[in-house]
Amino acid sequence: MTMRTRFAPSPTGVLHIGGARTALFNWLLARRHGGAFVLRIEDTDTERSTRESIDRIIEAMSWLGLQADEGPVLQTDRLDRYRAVARQLLDAGLAYHCYCSREELAAMREDQRSRGLKPRYDGRCRTRTRPVPGADAVVRFKTPEAGRVRVRDLIRGEVTFDNSELDDLVILRPDGVPTYNFSVVVDDSDMGITHVVRGDDHLNNTPRQINILNALGLRLPEYAHVPMILGADGSRLSKRHGAVNVTDYREAGYLPEAVLNYMVRLGWSHGDQELFDVDEMIGAFSLEQVNESAAAFDPDKFLWVNEQWIRRTPSARISPLLATFLEGDGVEDADLNTGPPLEEIVEVQRHRARTLTEMAEKSRFVYNEPDTYAPKAAKQHLRGVALPVLRRLHQCLGELGEWSVETTQAAVESVADELTLKMGKVAQPLRVAVTGESASPGIGQTLALIGQEKTLRRLAKAVEFVEARIARTR
RNA sequence: GAUCCGGUGGGCGAAUGGUUAAGCCACGAGGCUUUCAACCUCGUAAUUGCGGGUUCGAAUCCCGUCCGGAUCCCCA
């Protein structure tokens, strides 16, 4: 039988790292085994589900390249089907109507809890023969009272639950909308899902689902419960831990390849390999190597992975992305067009940036003249002693016929020789003058990217700055 | 509280009864150097949560215990 996996998010928010990794694992499995990956939207919580969330989830998945082979299938489009299955259970005496009010149930639970018991529905409507007038009716599944359920989990091994620990769960609300544990079972079965791979927060739900499957006489899928992703402090990953939404990472200048790569290594490993492109993941992924323990999300390592991908991704692909980040950073569209080819900037910066945001920040100097000098840098390098250096630099660079990394580099070196100064005394003032910062790419590269005209203008401005400063201290 | 799952350096994790417990991130030192990076070298860091047991031998198997997480909703 061909493998069929699925990702079944509830559209009550955006796609976050945990969900994305679950989607990735499912997608990888399907790709690896030549099967199908289905996207199902679990929107039976009509209060909280939104169309916008659906769109955002799909958008995030497509940014990551996790295309579904089938779907999205919306559960709200299948309500008739769930009702029919519930009817079937009702007719077979495997489910019953319950008229208990929410208040009554809450009181029951509180009472049990106060007595140190596990809160469970006590089945008081099980034997009811006629409806309660005026009361809403839900449908409850009749959980077997005795026996145990064995879950064969591909990651955890065999996990058993005692039916006495379970209670009769609601499968249909008064309005005929199914609850999670029921719709999941019907859908996974109808869709021919062979492998249910999901977060281990669902492990405890599995015996209930298996009981329903058994009552319906349906075949059980394989289960694999993957460990959760925790925040750096060991608690469940949440907004407190910084960005957790996939889209946040796109905006922060992460490459989808890097997001995928970092996620796949969270809870899964393949020897000591750290970097995987999508094809490598598909070729190497297996449930057997998925860890059993929860993993903490580590922003530092994520940054490192992104840096690795910035390095190995062709500049032709990075350039247009860099352009949008530069624009977001205040660089004019027109300047982008008249400036140096973006590929050149990428080549120069790819070892110096861990994110595209960082790359853009560090590349602004190419287009925009510094409006202020970094205080520390100015204090240290734009001093009186630098004045003759800057003037001489302005002259020599102004006389340069060909403007390139090599020629500008040579010019700066010859000025240093001529004034018998070490490179640091020449390149640093110059760097601050043209970039406003004390750190930038190699001085030749920096000048080549800025261009002769702008370099000279900035140099002149720096000379004025130093002159003014001397005048002031006098 | 009950049930279920988990626990290897600060983080990710390798090692599925057998040499000094891999590798990566982070961190520290040095090298290179016009700055920042990158790169190279070296280093700090674990009595495998703890306690017992089985065994010639235990991170690995068994028992107990502690800690963490999940579930116990007309959320998914």
Coordinates of C-alpha atoms (C1' of nucleotides) in Angstrom, one line a residue:
Chain A
M1 CA 0.0 0.0 0.0
T2 CA 1.3 3.4 -0.8
M3 CA 2.0 5.7 2.1
R4 CA -0.3 8.5 2.8
T5 CA 0.5 11.1 5.4
R6 CA -1.3 14.3 6.4
F7 CA -0.9 17.5 8.2
A8 CA -4.0 18.6 10.0
P9 CA -3.7 22.1 11.6
S10 CA -6.6 23.9 13.1
P11 CA -6.9 27.4 11.5
T12 CA -6.9 29.4 14.7
G13 CA -3.6 31.2 14.1
V14 CA -0.5 31.2 12.0
L15 CA 1.8 28.4 11.3
H16 CA 4.5 28.2 14.0
I17 CA 7.7 26.2 14.2
G18 CA 6.2 23.2 16.0
G19 CA 3.4 22.8 13.4
A20 CA 5.8 23.4 10.5
R21 CA 8.1 20.7 11.7
T22 CA 5.2 18.3 12.0
A23 CA 4.2 19.2 8.4
L24 CA 7.8 18.8 7.3
F25 CA 8.1 15.3 8.8
N26 CA 4.9 14.2 7.1
W27 CA 5.9 15.7 3.8
L28 CA 9.3 14.1 4.0
L29 CA 7.9 10.7 4.7
A30 CA 5.5 10.9 1.8
R31 CA 8.2 12.1 -0.6
R32 CA 10.6 9.5 0.6
H33 CA 8.2 6.6 0.1
G34 CA 6.6 7.9 -3.1
G35 CA 3.3 8.5 -1.2
A36 CA 0.9 11.3 -0.9
F37 CA 0.9 14.2 1.6
V38 CA -2.6 15.6 2.4
L39 CA -3.5 18.9 3.9
R40 CA -6.6 18.9 6.1
I41 CA -7.9 21.9 7.9
E42 CA -9.5 21.0 11.2
D43 CA -11.9 23.8 11.5
T44 CA -14.6 22.2 13.6
D45 CA -14.0 24.9 16.3
T46 CA -16.2 27.3 14.4
E47 CA -15.7 30.0 17.1
R48 CA -12.0 30.3 16.6
S49 CA -11.4 29.1 13.1
T50 CA -10.8 31.8 10.4
R51 CA -10.4 31.9 6.7
E52 CA -7.4 34.2 7.2
S53 CA -5.6 31.6 9.3
I54 CA -6.2 29.0 6.5
D55 CA -4.7 31.3 4.0
R56 CA -1.7 32.2 6.2
I57 CA -1.0 28.5 6.9
I58 CA -1.0 27.7 3.3
E59 CA 1.1 30.7 2.4
A60 CA 3.7 29.7 5.0
M61 CA 3.8 26.1 3.8
S62 CA 4.2 27.2 0.3
W63 CA 7.0 29.5 1.2
L64 CA 8.7 26.5 2.8
G65 CA 8.0 24.5 -0.3
L66 CA 5.8 22.0 1.6
Q67 CA 3.2 21.6 -1.2
A68 CA 0.3 19.3 -0.4
D69 CA -0.6 16.6 -3.0
E70 CA -4.2 16.7 -1.9
G71 CA -6.3 19.3 -0.2
P72 CA -6.8 21.5 1.6
V73 CA -9.8 19.5 2.8
L74 CA -12.0 21.4 5.1
Q75 CA -13.8 19.5 7.8
T76 CA -16.7 21.9 7.8
D77 CA -17.3 20.7 4.2
R78 CA -17.8 17.2 5.5
L79 CA -20.3 17.6 8.3
D80 CA -22.9 15.4 6.7
R81 CA -20.3 12.6 6.7
Y82 CA -19.6 12.9 10.4
R83 CA -23.3 13.0 11.2
A84 CA -23.8 9.8 9.2
V85 CA -21.1 8.0 11.0
A86 CA -22.4 9.2 14.4
R87 CA -25.8 7.9 13.3
Q88 CA -24.3 4.6 12.5
L89 CA -22.7 4.4 16.0
L90 CA -26.0 5.5 17.6
D91 CA -27.9 2.8 15.7
A92 CA -25.5 0.2 16.7
G93 CA -25.8 1.1 20.4
L94 CA -22.2 2.2 20.5
A95 CA -23.0 5.9 21.2
Y96 CA -25.8 7.7 23.0
H97 CA -27.4 11.0 23.5
C98 CA -26.3 13.0 26.5
Y99 CA -28.4 15.8 27.9
C100 CA -26.2 17.0 30.7
S101 CA -25.7 20.7 30.9
R102 CA -22.3 22.3 31.0
E103 CA -22.9 23.4 34.5
E104 CA -23.8 19.9 35.6
L105 CA -20.6 18.6 34.0
A106 CA -18.5 21.3 35.6
A107 CA -19.9 20.4 39.0
M108 CA -19.2 16.8 38.4
R109 CA -15.6 17.5 37.5
E110 CA -15.1 19.7 40.4
D111 CA -16.5 17.2 42.8
Q112 CA -14.2 14.5 41.4
R113 CA -11.2 16.7 41.5
S114 CA -11.8 17.7 45.1
R115 CA -11.9 14.0 46.0
G116 CA -8.6 13.5 44.3
L117 CA -10.1 11.6 41.4
K118 CA -9.4 12.0 37.7
P119 CA -12.2 14.1 36.3
R120 CA -14.2 12.0 34.0
Y121 CA -17.8 11.9 32.7
D122 CA -19.6 9.3 34.8
G123 CA -21.8 8.0 32.0
R124 CA -25.0 9.0 33.7
C125 CA -26.9 9.4 30.4
R126 CA -25.8 6.0 29.1
T127 CA -28.9 4.3 30.2
R128 CA -31.3 7.1 29.5
T129 CA -34.2 6.0 27.3
R130 CA -36.0 9.2 26.5
P131 CA -34.8 12.8 25.7
V132 CA -34.8 15.5 28.3
P133 CA -37.3 18.2 27.1
G134 CA -35.7 21.5 26.3
A135 CA -32.2 20.2 26.9
D136 CA -29.5 20.2 24.2
A137 CA -28.3 16.8 23.2
V138 CA -24.7 15.9 22.4
V139 CA -23.7 12.5 21.2
R140 CA -21.2 10.6 23.3
F141 CA -19.2 7.6 22.3
K142 CA -19.5 4.5 24.6
T143 CA -16.0 3.8 25.6
P144 CA -15.4 0.1 26.6
E145 CA -15.5 -0.1 30.3
A146 CA -12.9 -2.8 30.7
G147 CA -9.8 -3.9 28.8
R148 CA -6.8 -2.0 27.6
V149 CA -5.8 -0.3 24.4
R150 CA -2.4 -0.9 23.0
V151 CA -0.9 1.9 20.9
R152 CA 1.9 0.7 18.7
D153 CA 3.9 3.8 18.2
L154 CA 6.7 3.9 15.6
I155 CA 8.7 6.2 17.8
R156 CA 7.7 5.3 21.4
G157 CA 7.2 1.6 21.0
E158 CA 4.2 0.1 22.6
V159 CA 2.2 2.2 24.9
T160 CA -0.8 0.8 26.7
F161 CA -3.8 2.5 28.3
D162 CA -6.5 1.1 30.6
N163 CA -10.0 1.8 29.3
S164 CA -11.0 2.5 32.9
E165 CA -8.9 5.6 32.7
L166 CA -11.0 6.9 29.8
D167 CA -14.5 8.2 29.7
D168 CA -17.3 8.6 27.2
L169 CA -16.2 11.5 25.1
V170 CA -18.5 13.8 23.2
I171 CA -18.3 13.2 19.4
L172 CA -21.0 15.4 18.2
R173 CA -22.1 18.8 19.6
P174 CA -25.7 19.8 19.7
D175 CA -25.4 21.6 16.4
G176 CA -24.1 18.5 14.8
V177 CA -20.5 19.6 14.5
P178 CA -18.1 16.9 15.4
T179 CA -15.3 17.2 18.0
Y180 CA -11.7 16.6 17.3
N181 CA -11.3 13.0 18.3
F182 CA -14.2 11.9 16.2
S183 CA -13.5 13.9 13.0
V184 CA -9.9 12.9 13.1
V185 CA -10.8 9.2 13.0
V186 CA -13.4 9.5 10.3
D187 CA -11.1 11.6 8.1
D188 CA -8.0 9.6 8.5
S189 CA -10.0 6.6 7.6
D190 CA -11.8 8.1 4.7
M191 CA -8.7 9.7 3.3
G192 CA -6.8 6.4 3.6
I193 CA -4.1 7.9 5.8
T194 CA -1.6 5.1 6.5
H195 CA 0.7 7.0 8.9
V196 CA -0.4 9.5 11.5
V197 CA 2.6 11.6 12.5
R198 CA 1.8 14.3 15.0
G199 CA 3.0 16.0 18.1
D200 CA 3.2 13.8 21.2
D201 CA 0.6 16.0 22.9
H202 CA -1.8 13.7 21.0
L203 CA -0.4 10.5 22.4
N204 CA -3.0 10.5 25.2
N205 CA -5.8 11.0 22.7
T206 CA -4.8 8.0 20.6
P207 CA -6.5 5.3 22.7
R208 CA -9.8 7.1 22.4
Q209 CA -9.4 7.3 18.7
I210 CA -8.5 3.6 18.5
N211 CA -11.6 2.7 20.4
I212 CA -13.7 4.6 17.9
L213 CA -11.9 3.0 15.0
N214 CA -12.5 -0.4 16.5
A215 CA -16.2 0.3 17.2
L216 CA -16.5 1.2 13.5
G217 CA -14.6 -1.8 12.4
L218 CA -12.0 0.3 10.7
R219 CA -8.3 -0.4 10.0
L220 CA -5.8 1.3 12.3
P221 CA -3.2 3.6 10.8
E222 CA 0.4 3.5 12.0
Y223 CA 1.1 6.1 14.6
A224 CA 4.2 8.1 15.3
H225 CA 4.2 10.8 18.0
V226 CA 7.1 13.2 17.7
P227 CA 8.5 15.1 20.7
M228 CA 7.5 18.6 21.3
I229 CA 9.7 21.6 20.8
L230 CA 10.4 23.6 23.9
G231 CA 11.7 27.1 24.5
A232 CA 15.2 27.8 25.7
D233 CA 14.0 27.7 29.3
G234 CA 12.5 24.2 28.9
S235 CA 8.9 25.3 28.8
R236 CA 6.5 24.9 25.9
L237 CA 7.6 27.1 22.9
S238 CA 5.6 30.3 22.9
K239 CA 5.8 33.9 21.9
R240 CA 7.8 34.5 25.0
H241 CA 10.7 32.8 23.3
G242 CA 10.8 35.3 20.5
A243 CA 9.6 34.6 17.0
V244 CA 7.9 31.3 16.7
N245 CA 5.9 31.9 13.5
V246 CA 7.3 30.7 10.3
T247 CA 6.5 34.0 8.6
D248 CA 8.4 35.9 11.3
Y249 CA 11.5 34.2 10.1
R250 CA 10.9 35.1 6.5
E251 CA 10.6 38.7 7.6
A252 CA 13.7 38.4 9.8
G253 CA 15.7 37.4 6.7
Y254 CA 15.9 33.7 7.0
L255 CA 16.0 31.5 3.9
P256 CA 13.3 28.8 3.7
E257 CA 16.1 26.2 3.1
A258 CA 17.5 27.2 6.5
V259 CA 14.2 27.0 8.3
L260 CA 13.6 23.6 6.9
N261 CA 17.1 22.5 7.8
Y262 CA 16.9 23.7 11.4
M263 CA 13.5 22.2 11.9
V264 CA 14.5 18.8 10.5
R265 CA 17.3 18.6 13.0
L266 CA 15.1 19.3 15.9
G267 CA 14.2 15.8 17.1
W268 CA 15.9 14.0 14.3
S269 CA 19.4 13.3 13.3
H270 CA 21.4 11.5 10.8
G271 CA 24.9 10.7 12.1
D272 CA 26.8 13.9 12.5
Q273 CA 25.4 15.7 9.5
E274 CA 24.1 19.1 10.2
L275 CA 23.4 20.6 6.8
F276 CA 20.7 19.1 4.6
D277 CA 19.2 20.4 1.4
V278 CA 15.7 19.2 0.7
D279 CA 16.8 16.2 -1.4
E280 CA 19.2 15.1 1.2
M281 CA 16.4 15.3 3.8
I282 CA 14.2 13.2 1.7
G283 CA 16.9 10.6 1.1
A284 CA 17.9 10.4 4.8
F285 CA 14.7 10.9 6.8
S286 CA 13.3 8.1 8.8
L287 CA 11.0 7.8 11.8
E288 CA 13.5 5.4 13.4
Q289 CA 16.0 8.2 13.9
V290 CA 13.4 10.5 15.5
N291 CA 14.3 11.3 19.1
E292 CA 11.9 10.5 21.9
S293 CA 12.7 13.4 24.1
A294 CA 11.6 17.0 23.7
A295 CA 14.0 19.4 22.1
A296 CA 14.7 23.0 23.0
F297 CA 14.6 25.6 20.3
D298 CA 18.0 27.3 20.0
P299 CA 18.0 30.6 18.3
D300 CA 21.8 30.7 18.1
K301 CA 22.1 27.5 16.2
F302 CA 19.2 28.5 14.0
L303 CA 21.2 31.6 13.1
W304 CA 24.2 29.6 12.3
V305 CA 22.2 27.3 10.0
N306 CA 20.8 30.3 8.2
E307 CA 24.3 31.7 7.8
Q308 CA 25.4 28.4 6.2
W309 CA 22.6 28.6 3.8
I310 CA 23.3 32.2 2.9
R311 CA 26.7 31.1 2.0
R312 CA 25.8 28.2 -0.1
T313 CA 22.9 29.8 -2.0
P314 CA 23.6 31.2 -5.4
S315 CA 23.7 35.0 -5.4
A316 CA 21.2 35.1 -8.2
R317 CA 18.6 33.8 -5.8
I318 CA 19.7 36.0 -2.9
S319 CA 20.0 39.2 -4.8
P320 CA 16.2 39.9 -5.3
L321 CA 15.6 39.0 -1.7
L322 CA 18.4 41.4 -0.6
A323 CA 16.8 44.1 -2.7
T324 CA 13.5 43.9 -0.8
F325 CA 15.3 44.0 2.5
L326 CA 17.4 47.0 1.4
E327 CA 14.2 48.8 0.4
G328 CA 12.7 48.1 3.7
D329 CA 15.9 49.6 5.2
G330 CA 15.3 52.9 3.4
V331 CA 17.3 52.4 0.2
E332 CA 15.6 54.0 -2.8
D333 CA 14.5 51.9 -5.7
A334 CA 16.3 54.3 -8.1
D335 CA 19.6 53.9 -6.2
L336 CA 19.2 50.2 -6.3
N337 CA 19.0 50.3 -10.1
T338 CA 22.0 52.6 -10.6
G339 CA 24.2 51.0 -8.0
P340 CA 26.5 48.1 -8.4
P341 CA 25.0 44.7 -9.4
L342 CA 23.5 43.2 -6.3
E343 CA 25.3 39.9 -6.9
E344 CA 28.5 41.7 -6.2
I345 CA 27.2 42.8 -2.8
V346 CA 26.0 39.4 -2.0
E347 CA 29.4 37.9 -2.8
V348 CA 31.1 40.4 -0.6
Q349 CA 28.7 40.1 2.3
R350 CA 27.7 36.4 2.4
H351 CA 30.4 35.7 5.0
R352 CA 29.4 38.6 7.1
A353 CA 25.7 38.2 7.6
R354 CA 23.7 35.6 9.4
T355 CA 20.4 36.9 8.1
L356 CA 19.3 38.9 5.0
T357 CA 18.3 41.7 7.4
E358 CA 21.8 41.8 8.7
M359 CA 23.1 41.7 5.2
A360 CA 20.9 44.7 4.2
E361 CA 21.9 46.7 7.2
K362 CA 25.6 46.1 6.5
S363 CA 25.1 47.0 2.8
R364 CA 23.2 50.3 3.2
F365 CA 26.4 52.3 3.0
V366 CA 26.7 51.3 -0.7
Y367 CA 23.7 53.5 -1.5
N368 CA 23.2 55.9 1.4
E369 CA 25.7 58.4 2.5
P370 CA 26.1 58.1 6.3
D371 CA 24.1 60.9 7.9
T372 CA 26.1 60.6 11.1
Y373 CA 29.3 58.8 12.0
A374 CA 29.2 56.2 14.7
P375 CA 30.4 58.2 17.7
K376 CA 33.1 55.8 18.8
A377 CA 34.4 55.4 15.3
A378 CA 34.5 59.1 14.6
K379 CA 36.2 59.8 17.9
Q380 CA 38.9 57.3 17.2
H381 CA 39.5 57.7 13.5
L382 CA 38.3 61.1 12.4
R383 CA 40.8 63.1 14.4
G384 CA 43.3 65.8 13.5
V385 CA 46.0 63.3 12.6
A386 CA 43.7 61.9 10.0
L387 CA 43.3 65.1 8.1
P388 CA 46.3 64.9 5.9
V389 CA 45.5 61.3 5.3
L390 CA 42.0 62.0 4.2
R391 CA 43.1 64.9 2.0
R392 CA 45.8 62.8 0.3
L393 CA 43.3 59.9 -0.1
H394 CA 40.8 62.3 -1.7
Q395 CA 43.4 63.4 -4.2
C396 CA 44.8 60.0 -5.1
L397 CA 41.5 58.4 -5.4
G398 CA 40.3 61.3 -7.5
E399 CA 43.1 60.8 -10.0
L400 CA 42.3 57.1 -10.4
G401 CA 41.2 56.3 -13.9
E402 CA 40.0 52.7 -13.4
W403 CA 37.9 52.1 -10.3
S404 CA 38.0 48.6 -9.0
V405 CA 38.7 46.5 -5.9
E406 CA 42.3 46.2 -7.0
T407 CA 43.0 49.8 -8.1
T408 CA 41.4 51.3 -5.0
Q409 CA 43.1 48.9 -2.8
A410 CA 46.5 49.7 -4.4
A411 CA 45.8 53.4 -4.1
V412 CA 45.1 53.2 -0.4
E413 CA 48.2 51.1 0.2
S414 CA 50.4 53.5 -1.7
V415 CA 49.1 56.4 0.4
A416 CA 50.0 54.5 3.5
D417 CA 53.5 53.9 2.1
E418 CA 53.9 57.5 1.1
L419 CA 53.0 58.8 4.5
T420 CA 54.8 55.9 6.2
L421 CA 51.8 54.9 8.0
K422 CA 50.4 51.5 8.8
M423 CA 47.4 50.4 6.8
G424 CA 45.3 50.7 9.9
K425 CA 46.0 54.4 10.2
V426 CA 44.8 55.0 6.6
A427 CA 42.1 52.4 5.9
Q428 CA 40.2 53.0 9.1
P429 CA 39.7 56.8 8.8
L430 CA 38.8 56.2 5.2
R431 CA 36.4 53.4 6.2
V432 CA 34.7 55.6 8.7
A433 CA 34.5 58.5 6.2
V434 CA 32.7 56.5 3.6
T435 CA 30.6 54.1 5.6
G436 CA 30.2 55.9 8.9
E437 CA 31.2 52.8 10.7
S438 CA 34.5 51.2 11.8
A439 CA 33.6 47.9 10.3
S440 CA 32.9 47.1 6.6
P441 CA 34.2 44.7 4.0
G442 CA 37.8 45.0 2.8
I443 CA 38.6 48.6 2.0
G444 CA 39.0 47.9 -1.7
Q445 CA 35.7 46.1 -1.9
T446 CA 34.0 48.8 0.1
L447 CA 35.3 51.5 -2.2
A448 CA 34.6 49.6 -5.4
L449 CA 31.0 49.0 -4.3
I450 CA 30.4 52.7 -3.4
G451 CA 31.9 54.0 -6.6
Q452 CA 34.3 56.8 -7.3
E453 CA 31.9 59.7 -7.3
K454 CA 30.2 58.9 -4.0
T455 CA 33.5 58.0 -2.4
L456 CA 35.0 61.4 -3.2
R457 CA 32.0 63.2 -2.0
R458 CA 31.9 61.4 1.3
L459 CA 35.7 61.9 1.7
A460 CA 35.2 65.6 1.2
K461 CA 32.5 65.7 3.8
A462 CA 34.7 63.9 6.3
V463 CA 37.5 66.4 5.7
E464 CA 35.0 69.1 6.6
F465 CA 33.9 67.2 9.6
V466 CA 37.5 66.9 10.9
E467 CA 38.3 70.5 10.1
A468 CA 35.2 71.7 12.0
R469 CA 36.1 69.5 14.9
I470 CA 39.6 70.9 15.1
A471 CA 38.2 74.5 14.9
R472 CA 35.9 73.7 17.8
T473 CA 38.6 72.3 20.1
R474 CA 40.9 75.2 19.4
Chain B
rG1 C1' -4.6 14.7 41.7
rA2 C1' -4.8 10.5 38.0
rU3 C1' -2.8 8.5 33.5
rC4 C1' 0.9 8.6 29.7
rC5 C1' 5.7 10.2 27.8
rG6 C1' 10.5 11.9 28.5
rG7 C1' 15.6 12.9 31.2
rU8 C1' 23.5 12.1 27.7
rG9 C1' 28.2 18.9 28.8
rG10 C1' 24.7 25.7 28.5
rG11 C1' 21.6 24.0 23.6
rC12 C1' 21.0 20.2 19.4
rG13 C1' 22.5 15.4 19.7
rA14 C1' 25.9 10.4 18.4
rA15 C1' 26.9 5.9 20.6
rU16 C1' 20.6 0.6 19.9
rG17 C1' 25.5 -4.5 26.4
rG18 C1' 31.9 -4.0 24.9
rU19 C1' 38.2 0.7 23.6
rU20 C1' 39.9 7.4 26.8
rA21 C1' 30.9 8.9 26.1
rA22 C1' 31.2 11.3 18.5
rG23 C1' 30.0 15.7 15.9
rC24 C1' 27.6 20.6 15.6
rC25 C1' 26.0 25.4 18.1
rA26 C1' 27.4 28.7 22.0
rC27 C1' 31.7 30.0 25.0
rG28 C1' 37.3 30.9 25.9
rA29 C1' 42.6 31.4 24.0
rG30 C1' 45.8 31.9 19.9
rG31 C1' 46.9 32.6 14.6
rC32 C1' 45.7 35.5 10.0
rU33 C1' 44.6 40.8 9.3
rU34 C1' 43.2 47.7 7.2
rU35 C1' 38.1 46.9 10.3
rC36 C1' 34.1 43.3 10.8
rA37 C1' 33.5 38.7 9.4
rA38 C1' 35.2 34.2 7.4
rC39 C1' 39.1 30.8 7.9
rC40 C1' 43.0 27.7 10.8
rU41 C1' 44.7 25.7 15.7
rC42 C1' 43.8 24.7 20.6
rG43 C1' 40.8 24.7 24.8
rU44 C1' 36.7 24.9 28.8
rA45 C1' 32.5 21.8 29.7
rA46 C1' 29.2 15.1 31.2
rU47 C1' 30.7 10.6 37.6
rU48 C1' 24.7 9.7 30.8
rG49 C1' 18.7 13.2 36.7
rC50 C1' 19.4 10.2 41.3
rG51 C1' 19.6 5.3 44.0
rG52 C1' 19.6 0.2 43.7
rG53 C1' 19.8 -4.4 40.8
rU54 C1' 21.1 -8.0 36.5
rU55 C1' 26.0 -8.8 34.0
rC56 C1' 32.8 -10.3 33.2
rG57 C1' 31.0 -5.5 31.3
rA58 C1' 25.3 -0.8 31.6
rA59 C1' 24.1 5.7 28.6
rU60 C1' 21.9 1.1 26.8
rC61 C1' 18.2 -4.1 30.4
rC62 C1' 15.0 -4.3 35.4
rC63 C1' 13.1 -1.8 39.9
rG64 C1' 12.4 2.5 42.7
rU65 C1' 12.7 7.7 43.1
rC66 C1' 13.1 12.9 41.6
rC67 C1' 12.3 16.5 38.0
rG68 C1' 10.0 18.2 33.4
rG69 C1' 6.2 17.8 29.7
rA70 C1' 1.4 16.1 27.8
rU71 C1' -3.6 14.6 28.5
rC72 C1' -8.0 14.4 31.6
rC73 C1' -12.9 20.6 27.3
rC74 C1' -19.5 20.6 23.8
rC75 C1' -10.1 23.2 21.9
rA76 C1' -7.5 20.8 18.4

